[in-house]
CSV table of C-alpha atoms and ligand atoms in Angstrom, one decimal:
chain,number,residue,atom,x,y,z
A,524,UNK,CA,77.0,-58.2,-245.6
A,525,UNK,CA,79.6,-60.2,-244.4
A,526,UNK,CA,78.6,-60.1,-241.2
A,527,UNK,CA,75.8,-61.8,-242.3
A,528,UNK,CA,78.0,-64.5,-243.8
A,529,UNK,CA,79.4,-65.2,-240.6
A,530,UNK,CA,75.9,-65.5,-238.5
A,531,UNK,CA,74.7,-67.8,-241.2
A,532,UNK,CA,77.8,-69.8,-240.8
A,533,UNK,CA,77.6,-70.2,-237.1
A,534,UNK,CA,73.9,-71.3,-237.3
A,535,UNK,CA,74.0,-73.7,-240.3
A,536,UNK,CA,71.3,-75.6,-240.2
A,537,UNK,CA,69.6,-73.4,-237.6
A,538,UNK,CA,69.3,-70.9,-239.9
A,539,UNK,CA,66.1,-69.6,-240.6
A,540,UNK,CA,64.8,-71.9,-238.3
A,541,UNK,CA,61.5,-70.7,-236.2
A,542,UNK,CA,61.4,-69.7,-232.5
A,543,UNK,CA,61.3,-71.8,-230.1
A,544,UNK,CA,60.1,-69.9,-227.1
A,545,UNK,CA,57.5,-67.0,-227.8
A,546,UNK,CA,59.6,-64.6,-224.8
A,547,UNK,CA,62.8,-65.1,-223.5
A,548,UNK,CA,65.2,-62.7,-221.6
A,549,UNK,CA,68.7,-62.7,-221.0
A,550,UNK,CA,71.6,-60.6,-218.6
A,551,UNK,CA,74.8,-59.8,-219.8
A,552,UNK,CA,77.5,-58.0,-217.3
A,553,UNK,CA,79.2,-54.9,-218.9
A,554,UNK,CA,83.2,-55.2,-219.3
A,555,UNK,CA,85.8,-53.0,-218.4
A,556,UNK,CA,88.8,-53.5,-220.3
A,557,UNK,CA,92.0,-53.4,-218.4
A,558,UNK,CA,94.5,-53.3,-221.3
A,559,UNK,CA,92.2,-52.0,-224.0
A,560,UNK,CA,90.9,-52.3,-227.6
A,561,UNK,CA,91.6,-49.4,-230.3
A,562,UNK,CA,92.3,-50.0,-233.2
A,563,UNK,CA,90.8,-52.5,-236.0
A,564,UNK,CA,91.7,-54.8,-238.9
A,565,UNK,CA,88.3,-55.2,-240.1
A,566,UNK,CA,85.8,-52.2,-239.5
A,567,UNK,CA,82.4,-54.6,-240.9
A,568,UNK,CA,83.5,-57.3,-238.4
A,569,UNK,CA,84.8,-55.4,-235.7
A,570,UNK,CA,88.1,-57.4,-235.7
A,571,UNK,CA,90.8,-55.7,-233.5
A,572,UNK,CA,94.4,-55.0,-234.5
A,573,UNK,CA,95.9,-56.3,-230.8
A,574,UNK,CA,94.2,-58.2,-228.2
A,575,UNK,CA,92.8,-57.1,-225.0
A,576,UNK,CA,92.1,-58.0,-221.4
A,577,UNK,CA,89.3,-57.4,-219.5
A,578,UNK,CA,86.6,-57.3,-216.0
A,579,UNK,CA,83.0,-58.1,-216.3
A,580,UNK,CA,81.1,-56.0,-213.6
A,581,UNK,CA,78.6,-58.8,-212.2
A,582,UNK,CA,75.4,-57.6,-212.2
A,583,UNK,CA,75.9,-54.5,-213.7
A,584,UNK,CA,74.6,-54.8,-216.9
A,585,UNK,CA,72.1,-54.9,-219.7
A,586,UNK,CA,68.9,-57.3,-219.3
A,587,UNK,CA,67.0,-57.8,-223.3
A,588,UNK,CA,63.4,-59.6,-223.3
A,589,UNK,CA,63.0,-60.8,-227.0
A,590,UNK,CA,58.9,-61.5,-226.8
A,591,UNK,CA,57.0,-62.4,-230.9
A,592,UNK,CA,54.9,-60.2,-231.6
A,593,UNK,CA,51.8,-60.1,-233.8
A,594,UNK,CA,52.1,-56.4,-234.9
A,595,UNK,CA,53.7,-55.0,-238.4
A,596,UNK,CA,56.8,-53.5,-236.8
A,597,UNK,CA,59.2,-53.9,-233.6
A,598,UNK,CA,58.6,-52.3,-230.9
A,599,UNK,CA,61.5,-51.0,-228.7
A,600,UNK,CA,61.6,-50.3,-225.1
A,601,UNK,CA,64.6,-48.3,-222.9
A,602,UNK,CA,64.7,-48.9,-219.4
A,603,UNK,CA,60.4,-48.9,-219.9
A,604,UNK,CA,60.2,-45.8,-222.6
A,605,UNK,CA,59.0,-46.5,-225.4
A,606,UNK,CA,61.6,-45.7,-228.2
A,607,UNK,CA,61.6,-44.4,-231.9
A,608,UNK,CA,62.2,-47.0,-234.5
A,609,UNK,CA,64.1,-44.5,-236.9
A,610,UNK,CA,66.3,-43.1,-233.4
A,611,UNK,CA,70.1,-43.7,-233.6
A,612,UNK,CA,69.9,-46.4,-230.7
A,613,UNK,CA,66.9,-48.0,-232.7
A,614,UNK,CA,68.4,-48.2,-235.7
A,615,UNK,CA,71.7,-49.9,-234.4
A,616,UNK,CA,70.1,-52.0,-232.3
A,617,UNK,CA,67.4,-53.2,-235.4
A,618,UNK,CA,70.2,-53.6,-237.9
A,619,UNK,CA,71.7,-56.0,-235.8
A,620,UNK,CA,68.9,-57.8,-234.8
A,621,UNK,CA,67.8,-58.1,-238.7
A,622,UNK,CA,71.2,-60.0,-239.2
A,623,UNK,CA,69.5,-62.9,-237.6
A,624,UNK,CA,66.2,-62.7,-238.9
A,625,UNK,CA,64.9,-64.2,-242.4
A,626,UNK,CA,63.1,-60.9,-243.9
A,627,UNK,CA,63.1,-59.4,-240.6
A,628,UNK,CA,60.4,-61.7,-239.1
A,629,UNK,CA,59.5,-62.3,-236.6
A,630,UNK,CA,58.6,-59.2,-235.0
A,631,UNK,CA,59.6,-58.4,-231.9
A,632,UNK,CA,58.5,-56.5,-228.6
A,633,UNK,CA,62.2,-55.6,-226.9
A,634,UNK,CA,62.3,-54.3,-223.5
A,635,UNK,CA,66.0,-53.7,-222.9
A,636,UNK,CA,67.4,-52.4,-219.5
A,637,UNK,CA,70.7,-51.2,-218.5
A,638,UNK,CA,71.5,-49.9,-215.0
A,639,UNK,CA,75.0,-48.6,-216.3
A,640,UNK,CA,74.7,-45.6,-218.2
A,641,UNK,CA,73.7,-45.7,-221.6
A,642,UNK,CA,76.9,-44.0,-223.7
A,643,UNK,CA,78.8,-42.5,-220.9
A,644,UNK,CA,82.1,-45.1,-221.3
A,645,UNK,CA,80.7,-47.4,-219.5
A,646,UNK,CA,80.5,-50.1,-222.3
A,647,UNK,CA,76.6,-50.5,-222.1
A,648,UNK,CA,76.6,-51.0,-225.3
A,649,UNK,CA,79.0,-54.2,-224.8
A,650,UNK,CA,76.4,-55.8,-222.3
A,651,UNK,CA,73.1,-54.6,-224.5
A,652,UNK,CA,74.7,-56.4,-227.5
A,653,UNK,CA,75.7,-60.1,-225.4
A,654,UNK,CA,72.4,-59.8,-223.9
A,655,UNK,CA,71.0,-59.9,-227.0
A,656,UNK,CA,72.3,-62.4,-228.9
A,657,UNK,CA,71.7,-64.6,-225.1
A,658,UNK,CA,68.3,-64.0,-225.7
A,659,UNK,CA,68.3,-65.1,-229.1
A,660,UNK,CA,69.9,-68.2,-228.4
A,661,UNK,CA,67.4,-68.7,-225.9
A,662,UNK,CA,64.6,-67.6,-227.9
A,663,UNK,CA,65.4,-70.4,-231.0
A,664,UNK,CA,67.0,-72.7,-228.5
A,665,UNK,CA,70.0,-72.5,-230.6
A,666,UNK,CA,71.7,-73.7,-227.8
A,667,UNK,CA,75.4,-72.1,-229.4
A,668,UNK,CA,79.1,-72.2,-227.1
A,669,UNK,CA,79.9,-69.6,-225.7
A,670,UNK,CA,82.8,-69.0,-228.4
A,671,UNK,CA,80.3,-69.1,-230.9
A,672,UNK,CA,77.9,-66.5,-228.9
A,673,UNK,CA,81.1,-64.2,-228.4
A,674,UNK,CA,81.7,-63.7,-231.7
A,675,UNK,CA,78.3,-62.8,-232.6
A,676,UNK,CA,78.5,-60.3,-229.9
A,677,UNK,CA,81.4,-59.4,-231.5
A,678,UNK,CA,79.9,-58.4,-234.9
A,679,UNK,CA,77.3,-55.6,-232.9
A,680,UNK,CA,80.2,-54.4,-231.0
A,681,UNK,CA,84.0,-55.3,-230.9
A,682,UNK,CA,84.1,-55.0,-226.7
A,683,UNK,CA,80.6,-56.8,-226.6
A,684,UNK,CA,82.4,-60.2,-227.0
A,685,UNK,CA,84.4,-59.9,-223.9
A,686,UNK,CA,80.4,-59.5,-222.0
A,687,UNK,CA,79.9,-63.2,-222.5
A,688,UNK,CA,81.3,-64.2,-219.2
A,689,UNK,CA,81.7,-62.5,-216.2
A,690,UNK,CA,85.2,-62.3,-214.4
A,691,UNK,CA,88.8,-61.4,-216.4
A,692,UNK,CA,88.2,-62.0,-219.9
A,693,UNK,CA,90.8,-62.1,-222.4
A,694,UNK,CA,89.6,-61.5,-225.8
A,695,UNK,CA,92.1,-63.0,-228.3
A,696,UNK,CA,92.6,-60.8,-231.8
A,697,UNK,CA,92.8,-63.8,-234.1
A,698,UNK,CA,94.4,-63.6,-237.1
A,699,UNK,CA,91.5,-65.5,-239.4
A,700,UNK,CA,90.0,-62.8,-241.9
A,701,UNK,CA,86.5,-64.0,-241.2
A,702,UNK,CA,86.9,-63.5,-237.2
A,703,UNK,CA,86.5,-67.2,-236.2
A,704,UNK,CA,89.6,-67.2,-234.1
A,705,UNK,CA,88.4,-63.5,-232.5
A,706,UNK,CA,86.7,-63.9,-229.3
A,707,UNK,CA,86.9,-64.0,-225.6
A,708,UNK,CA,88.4,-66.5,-223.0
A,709,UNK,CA,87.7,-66.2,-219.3
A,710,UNK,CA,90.8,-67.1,-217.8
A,711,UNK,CA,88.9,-68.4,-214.6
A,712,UNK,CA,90.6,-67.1,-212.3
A,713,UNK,CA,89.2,-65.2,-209.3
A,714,UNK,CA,90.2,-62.3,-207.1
A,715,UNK,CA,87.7,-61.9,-204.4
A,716,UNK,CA,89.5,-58.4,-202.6
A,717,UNK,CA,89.5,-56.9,-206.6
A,718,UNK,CA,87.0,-53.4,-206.3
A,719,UNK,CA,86.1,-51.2,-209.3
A,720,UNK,CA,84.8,-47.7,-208.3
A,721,UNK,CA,82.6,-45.5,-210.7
A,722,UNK,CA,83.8,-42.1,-210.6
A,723,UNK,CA,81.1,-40.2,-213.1
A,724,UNK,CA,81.5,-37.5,-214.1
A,725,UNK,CA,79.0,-37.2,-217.2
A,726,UNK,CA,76.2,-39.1,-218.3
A,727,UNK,CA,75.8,-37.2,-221.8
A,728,UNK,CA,76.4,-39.0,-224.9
A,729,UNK,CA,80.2,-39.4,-226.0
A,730,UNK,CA,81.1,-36.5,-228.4
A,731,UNK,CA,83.1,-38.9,-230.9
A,732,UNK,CA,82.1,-42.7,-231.3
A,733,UNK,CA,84.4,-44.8,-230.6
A,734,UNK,CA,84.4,-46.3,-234.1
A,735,UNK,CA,85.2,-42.7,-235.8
A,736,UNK,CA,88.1,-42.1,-232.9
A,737,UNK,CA,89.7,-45.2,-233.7
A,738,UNK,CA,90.1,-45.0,-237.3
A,739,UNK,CA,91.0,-41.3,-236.7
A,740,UNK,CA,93.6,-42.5,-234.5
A,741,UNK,CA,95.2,-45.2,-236.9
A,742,UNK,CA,95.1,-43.0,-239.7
A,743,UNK,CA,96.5,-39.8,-237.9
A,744,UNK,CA,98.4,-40.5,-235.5
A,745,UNK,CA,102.0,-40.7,-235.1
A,746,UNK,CA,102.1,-42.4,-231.8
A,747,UNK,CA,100.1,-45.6,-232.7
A,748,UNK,CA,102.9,-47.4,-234.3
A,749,UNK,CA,103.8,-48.1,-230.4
A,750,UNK,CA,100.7,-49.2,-229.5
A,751,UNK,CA,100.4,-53.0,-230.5
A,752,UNK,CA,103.7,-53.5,-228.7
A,753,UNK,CA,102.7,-51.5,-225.4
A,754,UNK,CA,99.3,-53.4,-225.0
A,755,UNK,CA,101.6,-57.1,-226.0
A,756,UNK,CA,103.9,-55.9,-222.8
A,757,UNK,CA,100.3,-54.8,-220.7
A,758,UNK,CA,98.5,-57.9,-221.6
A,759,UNK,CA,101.5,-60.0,-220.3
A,760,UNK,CA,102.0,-57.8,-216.7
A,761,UNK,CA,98.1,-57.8,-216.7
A,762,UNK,CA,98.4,-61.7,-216.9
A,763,UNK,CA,101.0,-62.5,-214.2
A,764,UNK,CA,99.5,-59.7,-211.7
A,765,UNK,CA,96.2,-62.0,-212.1
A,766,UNK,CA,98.1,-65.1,-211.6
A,767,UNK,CA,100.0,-63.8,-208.7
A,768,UNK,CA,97.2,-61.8,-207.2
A,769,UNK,CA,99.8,-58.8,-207.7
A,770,UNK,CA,97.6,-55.7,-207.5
A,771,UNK,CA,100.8,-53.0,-207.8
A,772,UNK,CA,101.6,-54.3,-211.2
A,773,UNK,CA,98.1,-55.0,-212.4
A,774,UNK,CA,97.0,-51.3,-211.5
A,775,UNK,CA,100.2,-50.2,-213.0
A,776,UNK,CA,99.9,-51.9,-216.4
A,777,UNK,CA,96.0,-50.8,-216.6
A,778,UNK,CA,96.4,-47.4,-215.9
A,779,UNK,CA,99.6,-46.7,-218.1
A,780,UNK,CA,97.7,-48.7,-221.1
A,781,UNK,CA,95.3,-46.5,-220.4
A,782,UNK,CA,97.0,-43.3,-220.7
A,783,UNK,CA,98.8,-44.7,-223.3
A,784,UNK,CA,95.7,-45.5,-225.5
A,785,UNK,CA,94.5,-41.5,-224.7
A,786,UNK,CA,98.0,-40.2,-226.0
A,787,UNK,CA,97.4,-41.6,-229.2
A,788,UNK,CA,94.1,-40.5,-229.2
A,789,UNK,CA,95.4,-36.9,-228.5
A,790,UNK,CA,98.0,-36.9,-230.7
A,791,UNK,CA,95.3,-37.7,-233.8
A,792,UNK,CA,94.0,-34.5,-236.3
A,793,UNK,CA,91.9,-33.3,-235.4
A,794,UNK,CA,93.0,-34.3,-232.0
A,795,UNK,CA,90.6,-36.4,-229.1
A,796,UNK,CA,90.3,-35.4,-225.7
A,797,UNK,CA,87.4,-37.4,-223.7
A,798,UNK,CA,88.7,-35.9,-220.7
A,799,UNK,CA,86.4,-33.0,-218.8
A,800,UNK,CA,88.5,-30.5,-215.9
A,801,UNK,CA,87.4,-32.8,-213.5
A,802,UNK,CA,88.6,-36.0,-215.2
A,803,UNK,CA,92.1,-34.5,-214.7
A,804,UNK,CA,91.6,-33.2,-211.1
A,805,UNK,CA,90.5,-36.5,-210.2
A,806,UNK,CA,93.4,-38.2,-211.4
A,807,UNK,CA,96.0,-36.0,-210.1
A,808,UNK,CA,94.1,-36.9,-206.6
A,809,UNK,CA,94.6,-40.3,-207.5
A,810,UNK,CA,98.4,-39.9,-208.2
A,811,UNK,CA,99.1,-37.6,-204.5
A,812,UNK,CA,97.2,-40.8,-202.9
A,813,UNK,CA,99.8,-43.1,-204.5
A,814,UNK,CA,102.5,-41.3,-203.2
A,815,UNK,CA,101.1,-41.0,-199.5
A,816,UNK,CA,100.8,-44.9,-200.1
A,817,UNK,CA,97.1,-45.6,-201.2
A,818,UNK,CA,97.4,-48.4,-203.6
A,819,UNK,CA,94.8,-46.7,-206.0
A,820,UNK,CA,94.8,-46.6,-210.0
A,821,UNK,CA,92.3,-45.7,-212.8
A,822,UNK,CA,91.4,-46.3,-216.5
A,823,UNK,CA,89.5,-44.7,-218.8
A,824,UNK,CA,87.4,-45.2,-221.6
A,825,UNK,CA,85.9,-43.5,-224.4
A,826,UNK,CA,84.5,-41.3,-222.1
A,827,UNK,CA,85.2,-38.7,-219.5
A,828,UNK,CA,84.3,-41.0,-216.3
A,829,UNK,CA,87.0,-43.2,-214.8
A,830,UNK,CA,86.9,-46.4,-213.0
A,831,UNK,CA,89.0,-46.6,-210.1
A,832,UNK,CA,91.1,-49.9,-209.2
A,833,UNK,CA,91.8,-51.0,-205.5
A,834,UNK,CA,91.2,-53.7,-203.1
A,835,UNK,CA,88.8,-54.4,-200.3
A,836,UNK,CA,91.1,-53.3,-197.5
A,837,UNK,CA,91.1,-50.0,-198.8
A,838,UNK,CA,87.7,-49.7,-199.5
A,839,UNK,CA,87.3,-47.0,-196.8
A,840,UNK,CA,90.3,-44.9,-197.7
A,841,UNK,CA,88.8,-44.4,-201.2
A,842,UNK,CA,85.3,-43.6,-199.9
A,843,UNK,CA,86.9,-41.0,-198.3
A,844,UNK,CA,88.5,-39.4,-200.5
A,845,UNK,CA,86.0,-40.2,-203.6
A,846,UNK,CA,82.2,-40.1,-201.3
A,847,UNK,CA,80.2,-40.0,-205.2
A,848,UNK,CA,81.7,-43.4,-206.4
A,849,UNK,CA,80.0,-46.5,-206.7
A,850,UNK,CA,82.0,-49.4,-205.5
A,851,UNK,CA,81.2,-52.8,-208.1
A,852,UNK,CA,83.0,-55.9,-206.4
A,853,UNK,CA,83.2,-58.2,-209.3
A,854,UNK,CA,83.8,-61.4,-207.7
A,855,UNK,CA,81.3,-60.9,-204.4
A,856,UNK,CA,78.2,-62.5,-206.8
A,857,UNK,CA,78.7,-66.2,-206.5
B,914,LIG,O1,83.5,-52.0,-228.5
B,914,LIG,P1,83.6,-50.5,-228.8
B,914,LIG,O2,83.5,-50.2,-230.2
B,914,LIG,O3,82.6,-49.7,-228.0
B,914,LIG,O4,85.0,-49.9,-228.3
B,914,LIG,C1,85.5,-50.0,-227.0
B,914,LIG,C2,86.7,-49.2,-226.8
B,914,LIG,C3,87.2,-49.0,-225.4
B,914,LIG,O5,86.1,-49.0,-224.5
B,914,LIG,C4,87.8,-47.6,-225.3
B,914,LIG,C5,88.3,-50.0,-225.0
B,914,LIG,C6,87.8,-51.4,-224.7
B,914,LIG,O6,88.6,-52.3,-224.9
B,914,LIG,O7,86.7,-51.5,-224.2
């Protein structure tokens, strides 16, 4: 209900307003966040308690076609199947949609397609939300900044505002109670040698949402008193490293956040682990790579995969010791 203050705020007098396209479909890249997000002030709005920093994969991602329909109920299409209205991705998908329509009209025929995996920690959810509300603003040629679009994004997902642009995106926590001041920033700057490699290890569906394990966390655990002040020091090494094109202490300041974030995740009660045996086999390998002199790192999400961090030079090192991954240059798509 309050979200539904804020999208009426951003659209004023748009508000209510008819289409102005009949289809219209939009990309949004999907986000991996370097020094994460766990933890809100505002569970309805999805405000966080510490900002975050992030990567925007290029064209990995989530395409949504919005096209009016003339039936008596939405129709909602995955990667091409046809989808249940009353299914859990249905439902959250719909709910957010009706936040922008007057009485839930007009009806819509959405074809949404990811080629990340849906639920697996790898944030499509992020890029299904942004495209979305790019679509929309397409669709009623609201013709909204990209501020404005973030924080819509925002209120379907927290991490989803950080999907509006592509590159390192640094998603400021605000301290407004509406959210007006809590959205991304790309911070321009590029990195051409920067690679990202998939490791996956699971495509199943993540045993806890992220929304339950983060309130869990807050309320349980003893360890997240230190988190706001580790991910203030990460943001700033995160920052510099971009500045100064310093990989070592980018990598290092990722993947200790990282870790960091999983202690306090393990350290709730009932106690979070998204890690599988592998997870931890992988990143051991990681670790002996480092020491014979690999400049390698990982994060992790709210999921058992990792994503591993190196540059271009090394790109054949890694392949050889990880064949499965898929490499995602970031930077190599303009
Ligand atoms: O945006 P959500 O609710 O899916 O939460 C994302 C949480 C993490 O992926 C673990 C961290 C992040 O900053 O993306």
């Amino acid at each position: 209900v309050k979200k539904y203050e804020i999208v009426r705020t951003i659209l004023g007098e748009r508000w209510n307003t008819a289409p102005h396209y009949t289809i219209k479909s939009a990309f949004a890249p999907t986000n991996i966040a370097l020094c994460k997000y766990w933890g809100k002030r505002d569970e309805e709005l999805n405000l966080p308690l510490t900002s975050s920093l992030s990567i925007s994969l290029g064209s990995k991602g989530t395409t949504t076609e919005l096209k009016i329909s003339g039936k008596s109920d939405d129709e909602i299409y995955l990667n091409g199947g046809l989808m249940q209205n009353d299914s859990p991705f249905c439902q959250n998908l719909l709910e957010f949609l009706n936040l922008f329509r007057y009485e839930q009209t007009p009806r819509f025929i959405i074809h949404t397609n990811s080629n990340v995996p849906i639920a697996a920690g790898l944030a499509s959810s992020a890029s299904g939300f942004a495209s979305i509300v790019l679509a929309l603003d397409g669709l009623y040629d609201w013709q909204l900044s990209q501020d404005e679009l973030s924080i819509l994004a925002r209120l379907g997902s927290g991490s989803a505002c950080r999907s509006m642009w592509q590159g390192f995106v640094h998603w400021h926590a605000g301290i407004r109670s509406d959210g007006m001041d809590s959205h991304g920033e790309s911070l321009r700057a590029r990195w051409p040698e920067f690679c990202i490699g998939l490791l996956i290890f699971s495509e199943s569906e993540k045993a806890i949402p992220s929304r339950v394990a983060m309130q869990r966390t807050i309320t349980t655990s003893a360890l997240y008193q230190a988190w706001p002040s580790k991910v203030s020091r990460d943001l700033a090494a995160i920052k510099q490293a971009i500045g100064n094109k310093d990989f070592q202490l980018l990598g290092k300041a990722a993947e200790s956040n990282a870790t960091t974030m999983h202690a306090t995740m393990l350290s709730a009660w009932p106690p979070i682990i998204y890690s599988v045996p592998e997870t931890l086999v992988a990143m051991q390998r990681i670790w002996e790579l480092r020491n014979e002199g690999l400049q390698i790192y990982f994060t992790q999400d709210a999921g058992p995969n990792l994503k591993l961090l190196f540059l271009q030079r090394d790109i054949d090192n890694v392949l050889a010791n990880f064949p499965s991954i898929e490499i995602i240059q970031p930077f190599a798509i303009d």
